[in-house]
């Protein structure tokens, strides 16, 4: 009876299971196996010098060669700095973007930040959610200007990111329709300015010391702000007439 289900429904069922459970379901029939081989949601956790790296590489190459759509791509890795491994990550991310990824979650647990190209973000046409942790966005120079507009992006989360004021503003200007924005403990910033974003509804900021925050977003409804308890926070809310909730942590 399970074999009469359409492949799209089978894939939804498999996405609700953990990896081991979903793998066992592939023995039901060829239809279930095919659904497993073409899942649009991919989640990987890798370790350097672990055989999982080769497994992930084989899977990503299969998706690339078969042009299998990728809706969600989540990658977490635990590794000391290694340029060869970072080269593999570059390859996997490129495949995800080429295959139309919509939700991208990238978390790093490593002694050295992964160098992420801002140009990849700005060139993405299908990306709706981007979650980055422990990455370096200072790798690219914006001195010559950046072409691109990621108008599809709706959720942007940056945690423990290395960037400067210019890169942050360029990124926000290139993603004018974001609805949810999270910024946590990012280094290199002297000021955090949220301009008149057209659709922004929710903002969450956990700041480092000596960072000025200026918010001018008429559509903003929910704001969470956390500063250092021993310092007077530099928070300016200029225009937020639709603000419904405000959670504030820091000195008054």
PDB file of C-alpha atoms in Angstrom:
ATOM      1  CA  UNK A   1       0.000   0.000   0.000  1.00  0.00           C
ATOM      2  CA  UNK A   2       2.893   2.379   0.774  1.00  0.00           C
ATOM      3  CA  UNK A   3       4.006   2.157  -2.834  1.00  0.00           C
ATOM      4  CA  UNK A   4       0.869   3.877  -4.139  1.00  0.00           C
ATOM      5  CA  UNK A   5       1.859   7.155  -2.486  1.00  0.00           C
ATOM      6  CA  UNK A   6       3.172   9.860  -4.814  1.00  0.00           C
ATOM      7  CA  UNK A   7       6.910  10.499  -4.659  1.00  0.00           C
ATOM      8  CA  UNK A   8       6.446  14.055  -3.355  1.00  0.00           C
ATOM      9  CA  UNK A   9       4.494  12.728  -0.339  1.00  0.00           C
ATOM     10  CA  UNK A  10       7.057  10.002   0.288  1.00  0.00           C
ATOM     11  CA  UNK A  11       9.774  12.648   0.368  1.00  0.00           C
ATOM     12  CA  UNK A  12       7.846  14.652   2.946  1.00  0.00           C
ATOM     13  CA  UNK A  13       7.561  11.523   5.092  1.00  0.00           C
ATOM     14  CA  UNK A  14      11.287  10.815   4.780  1.00  0.00           C
ATOM     15  CA  UNK A  15      12.128  14.409   5.732  1.00  0.00           C
ATOM     16  CA  UNK A  16      10.304  13.903   9.033  1.00  0.00           C
ATOM     17  CA  UNK A  17      12.517  10.950   9.948  1.00  0.00           C
ATOM     18  CA  UNK A  18      16.108  10.904  11.132  1.00  0.00           C
ATOM     19  CA  UNK A  19      18.808   9.645   8.803  1.00  0.00           C
ATOM     20  CA  UNK A  20      18.861   6.035  10.033  1.00  0.00           C
ATOM     21  CA  UNK A  21      15.074   5.696  10.017  1.00  0.00           C
ATOM     22  CA  UNK A  22      14.774   7.197   6.542  1.00  0.00           C
ATOM     23  CA  UNK A  23      17.490   4.895   5.190  1.00  0.00           C
ATOM     24  CA  UNK A  24      15.602   1.827   6.420  1.00  0.00           C
ATOM     25  CA  UNK A  25      12.489   2.955   4.571  1.00  0.00           C
ATOM     26  CA  UNK A  26      14.282   2.715   1.211  1.00  0.00           C
ATOM     27  CA  UNK A  27      13.908  -1.067   1.221  1.00  0.00           C
ATOM     28  CA  UNK A  28      10.113  -0.775   0.856  1.00  0.00           C
ATOM     29  CA  UNK A  29      10.269  -0.370  -2.907  1.00  0.00           C
ATOM     30  CA  UNK A  30      12.105   1.269  -5.786  1.00  0.00           C
ATOM     31  CA  UNK A  31       9.755   4.249  -5.478  1.00  0.00           C
ATOM     32  CA  UNK A  32      10.841   4.864  -1.886  1.00  0.00           C
ATOM     33  CA  UNK A  33      14.493   4.408  -2.861  1.00  0.00           C
ATOM     34  CA  UNK A  34      14.143   6.932  -5.685  1.00  0.00           C
ATOM     35  CA  UNK A  35      12.439   9.374  -3.352  1.00  0.00           C
ATOM     36  CA  UNK A  36      15.321   8.992  -0.902  1.00  0.00           C
ATOM     37  CA  UNK A  37      17.914   9.565  -3.622  1.00  0.00           C
ATOM     38  CA  UNK A  38      16.255  12.807  -4.733  1.00  0.00           C
ATOM     39  CA  UNK A  39      15.338  14.412  -1.400  1.00  0.00           C
ATOM     40  CA  UNK A  40      15.284  18.190  -1.679  1.00  0.00           C
ATOM     41  CA  UNK A  41      16.330  18.694   1.964  1.00  0.00           C
ATOM     42  CA  UNK A  42      19.949  17.847   2.757  1.00  0.00           C
ATOM     43  CA  UNK A  43      21.477  18.004   6.244  1.00  0.00           C
ATOM     44  CA  UNK A  44      25.103  17.050   6.898  1.00  0.00           C
ATOM     45  CA  UNK A  45      27.439  17.065   9.895  1.00  0.00           C
ATOM     46  CA  UNK A  46      31.064  16.397   9.019  1.00  0.00           C
ATOM     47  CA  UNK A  47      34.388  16.024  10.791  1.00  0.00           C
ATOM     48  CA  UNK A  48      37.824  16.365   9.229  1.00  0.00           C
ATOM     49  CA  UNK A  49      39.504  13.022   8.517  1.00  0.00           C
ATOM     50  CA  UNK A  50      36.131  11.350   8.870  1.00  0.00           C
ATOM     51  CA  UNK A  51      34.696   9.095   6.163  1.00  0.00           C
ATOM     52  CA  UNK A  52      31.538  11.242   6.222  1.00  0.00           C
ATOM     53  CA  UNK A  53      33.401  13.790   4.105  1.00  0.00           C
ATOM     54  CA  UNK A  54      33.655  11.354   1.207  1.00  0.00           C
ATOM     55  CA  UNK A  55      30.000  10.351   1.594  1.00  0.00           C
ATOM     56  CA  UNK A  56      28.883  13.987   1.478  1.00  0.00           C
ATOM     57  CA  UNK A  57      31.096  14.639  -1.540  1.00  0.00           C
ATOM     58  CA  UNK A  58      29.620  11.690  -3.436  1.00  0.00           C
ATOM     59  CA  UNK A  59      26.068  12.783  -2.631  1.00  0.00           C
ATOM     60  CA  UNK A  60      26.707  16.372  -3.728  1.00  0.00           C
ATOM     61  CA  UNK A  61      28.317  15.237  -6.974  1.00  0.00           C
ATOM     62  CA  UNK A  62      25.276  13.062  -7.682  1.00  0.00           C
ATOM     63  CA  UNK A  63      22.978  16.039  -7.127  1.00  0.00           C
ATOM     64  CA  UNK A  64      25.163  18.158  -9.375  1.00  0.00           C
ATOM     65  CA  UNK A  65      25.364  15.623 -12.194  1.00  0.00           C
ATOM     66  CA  UNK A  66      21.647  14.818 -12.014  1.00  0.00           C
ATOM     67  CA  UNK A  67      20.663  18.475 -11.554  1.00  0.00           C
ATOM     68  CA  UNK A  68      18.487  17.411  -8.624  1.00  0.00           C
ATOM     69  CA  UNK A  69      16.776  20.445  -7.006  1.00  0.00           C
ATOM     70  CA  UNK A  70      17.921  21.363  -3.500  1.00  0.00           C
ATOM     71  CA  UNK A  71      15.406  23.250  -1.393  1.00  0.00           C
ATOM     72  CA  UNK A  72      17.237  23.177   1.949  1.00  0.00           C
ATOM     73  CA  UNK A  73      20.950  22.632   2.542  1.00  0.00           C
ATOM     74  CA  UNK A  74      22.248  22.476   6.121  1.00  0.00           C
ATOM     75  CA  UNK A  75      25.942  21.905   6.802  1.00  0.00           C
ATOM     76  CA  UNK A  76      27.672  21.815  10.175  1.00  0.00           C
ATOM     77  CA  UNK A  77      31.306  20.860  10.491  1.00  0.00           C
ATOM     78  CA  UNK A  78      33.796  20.312  13.285  1.00  0.00           C
ATOM     79  CA  UNK A  79      37.372  20.589  12.071  1.00  0.00           C
ATOM     80  CA  UNK A  80      40.666  22.333  12.603  1.00  0.00           C
ATOM     81  CA  UNK A  81      41.649  24.701   9.803  1.00  0.00           C
ATOM     82  CA  UNK A  82      42.483  22.815   6.649  1.00  0.00           C
ATOM     83  CA  UNK A  83      42.556  24.419   3.218  1.00  0.00           C
ATOM     84  CA  UNK A  84      41.781  21.150   1.435  1.00  0.00           C
ATOM     85  CA  UNK A  85      38.595  20.688   3.427  1.00  0.00           C
ATOM     86  CA  UNK A  86      37.548  24.295   2.851  1.00  0.00           C
ATOM     87  CA  UNK A  87      37.968  23.628  -0.863  1.00  0.00           C
ATOM     88  CA  UNK A  88      35.390  20.839  -0.537  1.00  0.00           C
ATOM     89  CA  UNK A  89      33.004  23.189   1.243  1.00  0.00           C
ATOM     90  CA  UNK A  90      33.372  25.679  -1.616  1.00  0.00           C
ATOM     91  CA  UNK A  91      32.429  22.902  -4.014  1.00  0.00           C
ATOM     92  CA  UNK A  92      29.361  21.808  -2.021  1.00  0.00           C
ATOM     93  CA  UNK A  93      28.061  25.355  -1.628  1.00  0.00           C
ATOM     94  CA  UNK A  94      28.479  26.025  -5.336  1.00  0.00           C
ATOM     95  CA  UNK A  95      26.427  22.904  -6.119  1.00  0.00           C
ATOM     96  CA  UNK A  96      23.708  23.981  -3.685  1.00  0.00           C
ATOM     97  CA  UNK A  97      23.472  27.425  -5.307  1.00  0.00           C
ATOM     98  CA  UNK A  98      23.509  25.948  -8.818  1.00  0.00           C
ATOM     99  CA  UNK A  99      20.653  23.616  -7.867  1.00  0.00           C
ATOM    100  CA  UNK A 100      18.438  26.469  -6.644  1.00  0.00           C
ATOM    101  CA  UNK A 101      18.825  26.212  -2.854  1.00  0.00           C
ATOM    102  CA  UNK A 102      16.187  28.238  -0.968  1.00  0.00           C
ATOM    103  CA  UNK A 103      17.167  27.642   2.663  1.00  0.00           C
ATOM    104  CA  UNK A 104      20.857  27.564   3.513  1.00  0.00           C
ATOM    105  CA  UNK A 105      22.113  26.947   7.063  1.00  0.00           C
ATOM    106  CA  UNK A 106      25.882  26.922   7.512  1.00  0.00           C
ATOM    107  CA  UNK A 107      27.467  26.480  10.938  1.00  0.00           C
ATOM    108  CA  UNK A 108      31.165  26.226  11.647  1.00  0.00           C
ATOM    109  CA  UNK A 109      32.783  24.730  14.739  1.00  0.00           C
ATOM    110  CA  UNK A 110      36.436  25.289  13.950  1.00  0.00           C
ATOM    111  CA  UNK A 111      39.551  27.036  15.187  1.00  0.00           C
ATOM    112  CA  UNK A 112      39.552  29.365  12.171  1.00  0.00           C
ATOM    113  CA  UNK A 113      36.608  31.017  10.397  1.00  0.00           C
ATOM    114  CA  UNK A 114      35.559  29.863   6.970  1.00  0.00           C
ATOM    115  CA  UNK A 115      35.970  32.528   4.300  1.00  0.00           C
ATOM    116  CA  UNK A 116      32.541  33.128   2.828  1.00  0.00           C
ATOM    117  CA  UNK A 117      32.171  35.165  -0.347  1.00  0.00           C
ATOM    118  CA  UNK A 118      29.552  37.916  -0.132  1.00  0.00           C
ATOM    119  CA  UNK A 119      29.270  37.684  -3.921  1.00  0.00           C
ATOM    120  CA  UNK A 120      27.698  34.223  -3.556  1.00  0.00           C
ATOM    121  CA  UNK A 121      24.915  35.700  -1.458  1.00  0.00           C
ATOM    122  CA  UNK A 122      24.265  38.624  -3.761  1.00  0.00           C
ATOM    123  CA  UNK A 123      24.203  36.423  -6.839  1.00  0.00           C
ATOM    124  CA  UNK A 124      21.700  33.940  -5.381  1.00  0.00           C
ATOM    125  CA  UNK A 125      18.340  34.277  -7.114  1.00  0.00           C
ATOM    126  CA  UNK A 126      16.358  31.618  -5.224  1.00  0.00           C
ATOM    127  CA  UNK A 127      17.712  32.033  -1.678  1.00  0.00           C
ATOM    128  CA  UNK A 128      14.996  32.777   0.909  1.00  0.00           C
ATOM    129  CA  UNK A 129      16.775  31.945   4.175  1.00  0.00           C
ATOM    130  CA  UNK A 130      20.467  32.311   5.028  1.00  0.00           C
ATOM    131  CA  UNK A 131      21.904  31.365   8.417  1.00  0.00           C
ATOM    132  CA  UNK A 132      25.670  31.796   8.848  1.00  0.00           C
ATOM    133  CA  UNK A 133      27.784  31.127  11.916  1.00  0.00           C
ATOM    134  CA  UNK A 134      31.518  31.723  12.473  1.00  0.00           C
ATOM    135  CA  UNK A 135      32.395  32.891   8.956  1.00  0.00           C
ATOM    136  CA  UNK A 136      34.683  35.591   7.591  1.00  0.00           C
ATOM    137  CA  UNK A 137      33.036  37.996   5.123  1.00  0.00           C
ATOM    138  CA  UNK A 138      36.130  40.195   4.858  1.00  0.00           C
ATOM    139  CA  UNK A 139      37.633  37.987   2.175  1.00  0.00           C
ATOM    140  CA  UNK A 140      36.134  39.944  -0.734  1.00  0.00           C
ATOM    141  CA  UNK A 141      36.921  43.560  -1.507  1.00  0.00           C
ATOM    142  CA  UNK A 142      33.989  45.862  -2.289  1.00  0.00           C
ATOM    143  CA  UNK A 143      36.174  48.688  -3.554  1.00  0.00           C
ATOM    144  CA  UNK A 144      35.184  48.073  -7.156  1.00  0.00           C
ATOM    145  CA  UNK A 145      31.492  47.839  -6.323  1.00  0.00           C
ATOM    146  CA  UNK A 146      29.231  44.802  -6.200  1.00  0.00           C
ATOM    147  CA  UNK A 147      26.585  43.904  -8.723  1.00  0.00           C
ATOM    148  CA  UNK A 148      23.653  41.822  -7.621  1.00  0.00           C
ATOM    149  CA  UNK A 149      20.418  41.938  -5.720  1.00  0.00           C
ATOM    150  CA  UNK A 150      19.181  39.027  -3.627  1.00  0.00           C
ATOM    151  CA  UNK A 151      15.559  40.149  -3.666  1.00  0.00           C
ATOM    152  CA  UNK A 152      14.292  36.661  -2.778  1.00  0.00           C
ATOM    153  CA  UNK A 153      15.944  36.614   0.675  1.00  0.00           C
ATOM    154  CA  UNK A 154      13.475  36.852   3.565  1.00  0.00           C
ATOM    155  CA  UNK A 155      15.492  35.653   6.583  1.00  0.00           C
ATOM    156  CA  UNK A 156      19.107  36.603   7.351  1.00  0.00           C
ATOM    157  CA  UNK A 157      20.970  35.430  10.448  1.00  0.00           C
ATOM    158  CA  UNK A 158      24.631  36.265  11.133  1.00  0.00           C
ATOM    159  CA  UNK A 159      26.350  34.901  14.261  1.00  0.00           C
ATOM    160  CA  UNK A 160      30.022  35.362  15.177  1.00  0.00           C
ATOM    161  CA  UNK A 161      30.758  36.766  11.724  1.00  0.00           C
ATOM    162  CA  UNK A 162      33.807  38.861  10.830  1.00  0.00           C
ATOM    163  CA  UNK A 163      32.733  41.859   8.751  1.00  0.00           C
ATOM    164  CA  UNK A 164      32.832  45.650   8.702  1.00  0.00           C
ATOM    165  CA  UNK A 165      30.255  48.435   8.437  1.00  0.00           C
ATOM    166  CA  UNK A 166      30.558  48.672   4.653  1.00  0.00           C
ATOM    167  CA  UNK A 167      29.988  44.961   4.076  1.00  0.00           C
ATOM    168  CA  UNK A 168      26.961  44.885   6.388  1.00  0.00           C
ATOM    169  CA  UNK A 169      25.338  47.861   4.673  1.00  0.00           C
ATOM    170  CA  UNK A 170      26.090  46.473   1.220  1.00  0.00           C
ATOM    171  CA  UNK A 171      24.534  43.164   2.209  1.00  0.00           C
ATOM    172  CA  UNK A 172      21.397  44.771   3.638  1.00  0.00           C
ATOM    173  CA  UNK A 173      21.030  47.069   0.634  1.00  0.00           C
ATOM    174  CA  UNK A 174      21.206  44.033  -1.625  1.00  0.00           C
ATOM    175  CA  UNK A 175      18.499  42.202   0.339  1.00  0.00           C
ATOM    176  CA  UNK A 176      15.782  44.878   0.589  1.00  0.00           C
ATOM    177  CA  UNK A 177      12.888  42.498   1.263  1.00  0.00           C
ATOM    178  CA  UNK A 178      14.150  40.626   4.335  1.00  0.00           C
ATOM    179  CA  UNK A 179      11.502  40.069   7.010  1.00  0.00           C
ATOM    180  CA  UNK A 180      13.634  38.653   9.838  1.00  0.00           C
ATOM    181  CA  UNK A 181      17.156  39.793  10.695  1.00  0.00           C
ATOM    182  CA  UNK A 182      19.446  38.385  13.418  1.00  0.00           C
ATOM    183  CA  UNK A 183      22.905  39.712  14.283  1.00  0.00           C
ATOM    184  CA  UNK A 184      24.848  38.111  17.137  1.00  0.00           C
ATOM    185  CA  UNK A 185      28.321  38.997  18.426  1.00  0.00           C
ATOM    186  CA  UNK A 186      29.791  39.957  15.069  1.00  0.00           C
ATOM    187  CA  UNK A 187      33.276  41.466  15.191  1.00  0.00           C
ATOM    188  CA  UNK A 188      34.661  44.308  13.093  1.00  0.00           C
ATOM    189  CA  UNK A 189      31.555  46.504  13.310  1.00  0.00           C
ATOM    190  CA  UNK A 190      31.665  50.002  14.762  1.00  0.00           C
ATOM    191  CA  UNK A 191      28.032  50.784  14.054  1.00  0.00           C
ATOM    192  CA  UNK A 192      24.969  48.771  13.163  1.00  0.00           C
ATOM    193  CA  UNK A 193      22.503  50.668  11.025  1.00  0.00           C
ATOM    194  CA  UNK A 194      19.215  49.292   9.779  1.00  0.00           C
ATOM    195  CA  UNK A 195      17.955  51.583   7.037  1.00  0.00           C
ATOM    196  CA  UNK A 196      14.415  51.853   5.771  1.00  0.00           C
ATOM    197  CA  UNK A 197      13.993  48.183   4.852  1.00  0.00           C
ATOM    198  CA  UNK A 198      10.669  47.677   3.106  1.00  0.00           C
ATOM    199  CA  UNK A 199       9.432  44.449   4.736  1.00  0.00           C
ATOM    200  CA  UNK A 200      11.364  43.983   7.980  1.00  0.00           C
ATOM    201  CA  UNK A 201       9.191  42.695  10.838  1.00  0.00           C
ATOM    202  CA  UNK A 202      11.564  41.178  13.383  1.00  0.00           C
ATOM    203  CA  UNK A 203      15.082  42.186  14.474  1.00  0.00           C
ATOM    204  CA  UNK A 204      17.288  40.478  17.064  1.00  0.00           C
ATOM    205  CA  UNK A 205      20.661  42.012  17.982  1.00  0.00           C
ATOM    206  CA  UNK A 206      23.229  40.800  20.479  1.00  0.00           C
ATOM    207  CA  UNK A 207      26.051  43.292  20.305  1.00  0.00           C
ATOM    208  CA  UNK A 208      29.727  43.468  21.122  1.00  0.00           C
ATOM    209  CA  UNK A 209      31.194  46.420  23.000  1.00  0.00           C
ATOM    210  CA  UNK A 210      31.416  49.891  21.451  1.00  0.00           C
ATOM    211  CA  UNK A 211      28.904  49.279  18.673  1.00  0.00           C
ATOM    212  CA  UNK A 212      26.303  51.913  17.923  1.00  0.00           C
ATOM    213  CA  UNK A 213      22.882  50.670  16.808  1.00  0.00           C
ATOM    214  CA  UNK A 214      20.555  52.851  14.755  1.00  0.00           C
ATOM    215  CA  UNK A 215      17.153  51.538  13.708  1.00  0.00           C
ATOM    216  CA  UNK A 216      14.925  53.284  11.205  1.00  0.00           C
ATOM    217  CA  UNK A 217      12.399  50.701  10.064  1.00  0.00           C
ATOM    218  CA  UNK A 218       8.733  51.798   9.982  1.00  0.00           C
ATOM    219  CA  UNK A 219       7.514  48.226   9.398  1.00  0.00           C
ATOM    220  CA  UNK A 220       9.326  46.792  12.467  1.00  0.00           C
ATOM    221  CA  UNK A 221       7.054  44.889  14.886  1.00  0.00           C
ATOM    222  CA  UNK A 222       9.401  42.897  17.140  1.00  0.00           C
ATOM    223  CA  UNK A 223      12.796  43.968  18.504  1.00  0.00           C
ATOM    224  CA  UNK A 224      15.179  42.090  20.769  1.00  0.00           C
ATOM    225  CA  UNK A 225      18.293  43.942  21.880  1.00  0.00           C
ATOM    226  CA  UNK A 226      21.053  42.737  24.204  1.00  0.00           C
ATOM    227  CA  UNK A 227      24.058  44.865  25.166  1.00  0.00           C
ATOM    228  CA  UNK A 228      26.779  44.487  27.782  1.00  0.00           C
ATOM    229  CA  UNK A 229      25.451  45.020  31.276  1.00  0.00           C
ATOM    230  CA  UNK A 230      28.423  47.151  32.370  1.00  0.00           C
ATOM    231  CA  UNK A 231      28.154  49.616  29.477  1.00  0.00           C
ATOM    232  CA  UNK A 232      25.625  52.187  28.390  1.00  0.00           C
ATOM    233  CA  UNK A 233      24.229  50.912  25.070  1.00  0.00           C
ATOM    234  CA  UNK A 234      24.166  53.197  22.086  1.00  0.00           C
ATOM    235  CA  UNK A 235      20.704  52.366  20.747  1.00  0.00           C
ATOM    236  CA  UNK A 236      18.742  54.832  18.637  1.00  0.00           C
ATOM    237  CA  UNK A 237      15.226  53.932  17.486  1.00  0.00           C
ATOM    238  CA  UNK A 238      14.276  56.712  15.124  1.00  0.00           C
ATOM    239  CA  UNK A 239      11.218  55.439  13.336  1.00  0.00           C
ATOM    240  CA  UNK A 240       9.330  52.314  14.378  1.00  0.00           C
ATOM    241  CA  UNK A 241       5.633  53.284  14.725  1.00  0.00           C
ATOM    242  CA  UNK A 242       4.403  49.690  14.338  1.00  0.00           C
ATOM    243  CA  UNK A 243       6.549  48.243  17.131  1.00  0.00           C
ATOM    244  CA  UNK A 244       4.527  45.653  19.082  1.00  0.00           C
ATOM    245  CA  UNK A 245       7.139  44.072  21.339  1.00  0.00           C
ATOM    246  CA  UNK A 246      10.518  45.205  22.695  1.00  0.00           C
ATOM    247  CA  UNK A 247      12.833  43.002  24.761  1.00  0.00           C
ATOM    248  CA  UNK A 248      15.814  44.890  26.106  1.00  0.00           C
ATOM    249  CA  UNK A 249      18.814  43.554  28.070  1.00  0.00           C
ATOM    250  CA  UNK A 250      21.518  45.949  29.263  1.00  0.00           C
ATOM    251  CA  UNK A 251      22.082  49.103  31.278  1.00  0.00           C
ATOM    252  CA  UNK A 252      19.424  51.804  31.387  1.00  0.00           C
TER     253      UNK A 252
END
